Structure formats: C-alpha cells, structure tokens
mmCIF file of C-alpha atoms in Angstrom:
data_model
loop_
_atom_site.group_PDB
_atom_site.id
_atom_site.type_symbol
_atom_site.label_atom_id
_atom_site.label_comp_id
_atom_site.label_asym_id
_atom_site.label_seq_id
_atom_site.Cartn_x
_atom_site.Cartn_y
_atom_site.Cartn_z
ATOM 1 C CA UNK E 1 -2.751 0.044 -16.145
ATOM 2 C CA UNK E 2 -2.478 -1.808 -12.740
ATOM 3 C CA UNK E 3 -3.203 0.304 -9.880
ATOM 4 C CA UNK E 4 -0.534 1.012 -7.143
ATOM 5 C CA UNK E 5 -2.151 2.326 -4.073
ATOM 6 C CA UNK E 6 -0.947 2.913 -0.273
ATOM 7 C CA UNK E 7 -2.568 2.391 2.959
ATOM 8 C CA UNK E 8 -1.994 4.838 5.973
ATOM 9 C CA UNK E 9 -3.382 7.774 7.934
ATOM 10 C CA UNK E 10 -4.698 10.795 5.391
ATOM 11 C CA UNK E 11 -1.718 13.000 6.501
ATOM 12 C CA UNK E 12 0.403 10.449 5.126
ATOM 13 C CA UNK E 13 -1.266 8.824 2.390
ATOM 14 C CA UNK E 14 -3.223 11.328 0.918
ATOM 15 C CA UNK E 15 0.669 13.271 -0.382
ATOM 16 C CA UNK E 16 1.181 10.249 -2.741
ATOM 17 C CA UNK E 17 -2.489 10.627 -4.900
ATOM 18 C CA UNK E 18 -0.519 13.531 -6.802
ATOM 19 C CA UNK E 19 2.150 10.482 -7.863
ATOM 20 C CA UNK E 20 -0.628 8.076 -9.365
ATOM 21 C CA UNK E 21 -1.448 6.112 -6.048
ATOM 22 C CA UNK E 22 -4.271 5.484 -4.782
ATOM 23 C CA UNK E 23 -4.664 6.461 -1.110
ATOM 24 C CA UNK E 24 -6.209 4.150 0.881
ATOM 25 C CA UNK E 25 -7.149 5.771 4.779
ATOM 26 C CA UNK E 26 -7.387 4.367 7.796
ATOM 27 C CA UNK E 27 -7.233 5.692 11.712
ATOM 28 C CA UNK E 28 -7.190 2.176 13.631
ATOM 29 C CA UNK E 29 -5.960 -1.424 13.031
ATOM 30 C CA UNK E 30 -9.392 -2.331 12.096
ATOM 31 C CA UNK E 31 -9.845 0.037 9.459
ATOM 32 C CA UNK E 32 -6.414 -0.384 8.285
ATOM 33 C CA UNK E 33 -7.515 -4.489 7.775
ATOM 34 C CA UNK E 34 -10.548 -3.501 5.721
ATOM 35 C CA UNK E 35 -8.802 -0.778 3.114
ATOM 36 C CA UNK E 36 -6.346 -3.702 2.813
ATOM 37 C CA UNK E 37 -9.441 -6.416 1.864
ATOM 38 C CA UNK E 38 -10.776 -3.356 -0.533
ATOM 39 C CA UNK E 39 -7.419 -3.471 -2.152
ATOM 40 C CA UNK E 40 -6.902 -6.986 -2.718
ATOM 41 C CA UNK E 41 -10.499 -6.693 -4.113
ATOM 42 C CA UNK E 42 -9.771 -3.358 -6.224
ATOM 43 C CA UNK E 43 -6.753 -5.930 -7.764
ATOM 44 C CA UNK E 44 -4.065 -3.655 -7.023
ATOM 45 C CA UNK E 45 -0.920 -4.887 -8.429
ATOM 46 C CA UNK E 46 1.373 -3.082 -5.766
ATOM 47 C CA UNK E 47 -0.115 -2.224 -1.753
ATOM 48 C CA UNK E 48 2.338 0.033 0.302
ATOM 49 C CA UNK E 49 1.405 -0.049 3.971
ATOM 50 C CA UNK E 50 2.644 2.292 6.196
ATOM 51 C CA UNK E 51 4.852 0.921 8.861
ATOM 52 C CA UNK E 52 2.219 1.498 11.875
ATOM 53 C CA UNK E 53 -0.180 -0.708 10.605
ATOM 54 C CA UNK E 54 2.480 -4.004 9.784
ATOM 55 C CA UNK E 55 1.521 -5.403 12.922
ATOM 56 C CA UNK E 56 -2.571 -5.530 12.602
ATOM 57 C CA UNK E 57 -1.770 -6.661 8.776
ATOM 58 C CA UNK E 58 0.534 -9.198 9.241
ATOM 59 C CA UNK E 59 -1.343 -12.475 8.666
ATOM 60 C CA UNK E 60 -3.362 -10.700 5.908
ATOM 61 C CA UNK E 61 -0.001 -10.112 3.918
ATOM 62 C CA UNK E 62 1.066 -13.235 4.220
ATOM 63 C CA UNK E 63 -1.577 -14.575 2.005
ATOM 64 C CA UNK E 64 0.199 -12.700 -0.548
ATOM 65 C CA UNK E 65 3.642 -14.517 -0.145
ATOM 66 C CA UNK E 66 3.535 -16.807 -2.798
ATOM 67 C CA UNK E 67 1.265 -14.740 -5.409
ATOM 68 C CA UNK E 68 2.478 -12.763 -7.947
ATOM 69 C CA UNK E 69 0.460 -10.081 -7.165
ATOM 70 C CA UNK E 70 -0.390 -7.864 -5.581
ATOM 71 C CA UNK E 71 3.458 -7.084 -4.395
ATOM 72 C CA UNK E 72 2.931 -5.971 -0.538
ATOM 73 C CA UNK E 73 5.500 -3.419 1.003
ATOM 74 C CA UNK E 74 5.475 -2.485 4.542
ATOM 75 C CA UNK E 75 7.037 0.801 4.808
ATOM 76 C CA UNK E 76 9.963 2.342 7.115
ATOM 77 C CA UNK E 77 8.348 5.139 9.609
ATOM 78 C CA UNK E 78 8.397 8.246 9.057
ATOM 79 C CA UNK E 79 10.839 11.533 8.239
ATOM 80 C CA UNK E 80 12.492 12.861 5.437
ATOM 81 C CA UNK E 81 14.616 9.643 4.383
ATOM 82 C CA UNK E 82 11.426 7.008 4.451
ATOM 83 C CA UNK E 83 9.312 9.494 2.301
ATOM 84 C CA UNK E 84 12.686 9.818 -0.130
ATOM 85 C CA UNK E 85 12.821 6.222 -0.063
ATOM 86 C CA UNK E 86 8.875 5.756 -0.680
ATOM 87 C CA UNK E 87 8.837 8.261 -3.935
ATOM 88 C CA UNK E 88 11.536 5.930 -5.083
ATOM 89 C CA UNK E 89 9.658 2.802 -4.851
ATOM 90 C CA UNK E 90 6.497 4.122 -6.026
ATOM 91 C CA UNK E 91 8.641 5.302 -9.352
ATOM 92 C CA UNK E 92 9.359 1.386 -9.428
ATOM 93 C CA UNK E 93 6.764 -0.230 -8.452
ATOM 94 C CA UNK E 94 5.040 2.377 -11.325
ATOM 95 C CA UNK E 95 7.593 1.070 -13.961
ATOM 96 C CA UNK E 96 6.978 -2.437 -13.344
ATOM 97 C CA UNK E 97 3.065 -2.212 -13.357
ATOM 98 C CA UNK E 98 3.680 -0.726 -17.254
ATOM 99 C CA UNK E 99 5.673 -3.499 -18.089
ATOM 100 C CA UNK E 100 2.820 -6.154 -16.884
ATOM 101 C CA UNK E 101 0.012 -4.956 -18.464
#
C-alpha cells in the first residue's frame, strides 16, 4: 500500500502513527526540508505538512505541482477544528492510496 505520512513537531505528528501515518519530526526549518527529501525518497504517495513549516517548504513543494504523486497538503494550524479536519483527510487521502495500488 502507498504510504501516507506527515511532517511536524513530535507533539503533533507523532498522534497520527496510531491512524497509519507515518510521522515524520522535525524542530527547525532545516530539519523540516530534510524529512520532506526523506519522504519524496521513501515514495510517499500523500505528505501532510504542518502549517509552520509551509514557508521553509515552499519551493520544495512546488516540484510536486505537476506530478501525480506524492499529493502535498499544507495543513491549517492548530486546535480542535484543524486536527478534526486533518483525521478527515488522512481517512481520504487513506482511501485513495487503496484505490492506486
């Protein structure tokens, strides 16, 4: 199956392993920029990025724009609504990786 996996601070990140994704950590802009090179390496078919780190990742998502995959989502910051509205997409973004592969 394609892997989904989400980069962001352990607090963060680390909640989502128990859905299937694959947490990805990182505590500054450059670490964030690496986890996101291991990804595209790792081939995962779907990268959530938490909403701190759009800025530092910007040109490195871009390259993604007009590839299939890997589908990259920045995500809205924090609170009870953006992690409703992250459990959603990860049950989506799950759905669709089954019905690639």
């Amino acid at each position: 199956m394609a892997e989904i996996g989400i980069l962001g601070r352990r607090e963060r990140a680390g909640t989502f392993s128990a859905l299937g994704v694959r947490p990805y950590y990182a505590e500054t802009a450059r670490q964030a920029q690496e986890a996101f090179e291991r990804m595209m390496k790792e081939e995962c078919a779907v990268i959530f990025v938490d909403a701190e780190w759009q800025e530092a990742l910007q040109a490195q998502a871009l390259r993604c724009r007009d590839r299939v995959l890997p589908a990259v989502l920045f995500l809205p910051g924090s609170g009870v609504a953006a992690e409703d509205a992250l459990q959603e997409a990860v049950q989506i973004g799950r759905a669709s990786c089954r019905e690639r592969v």
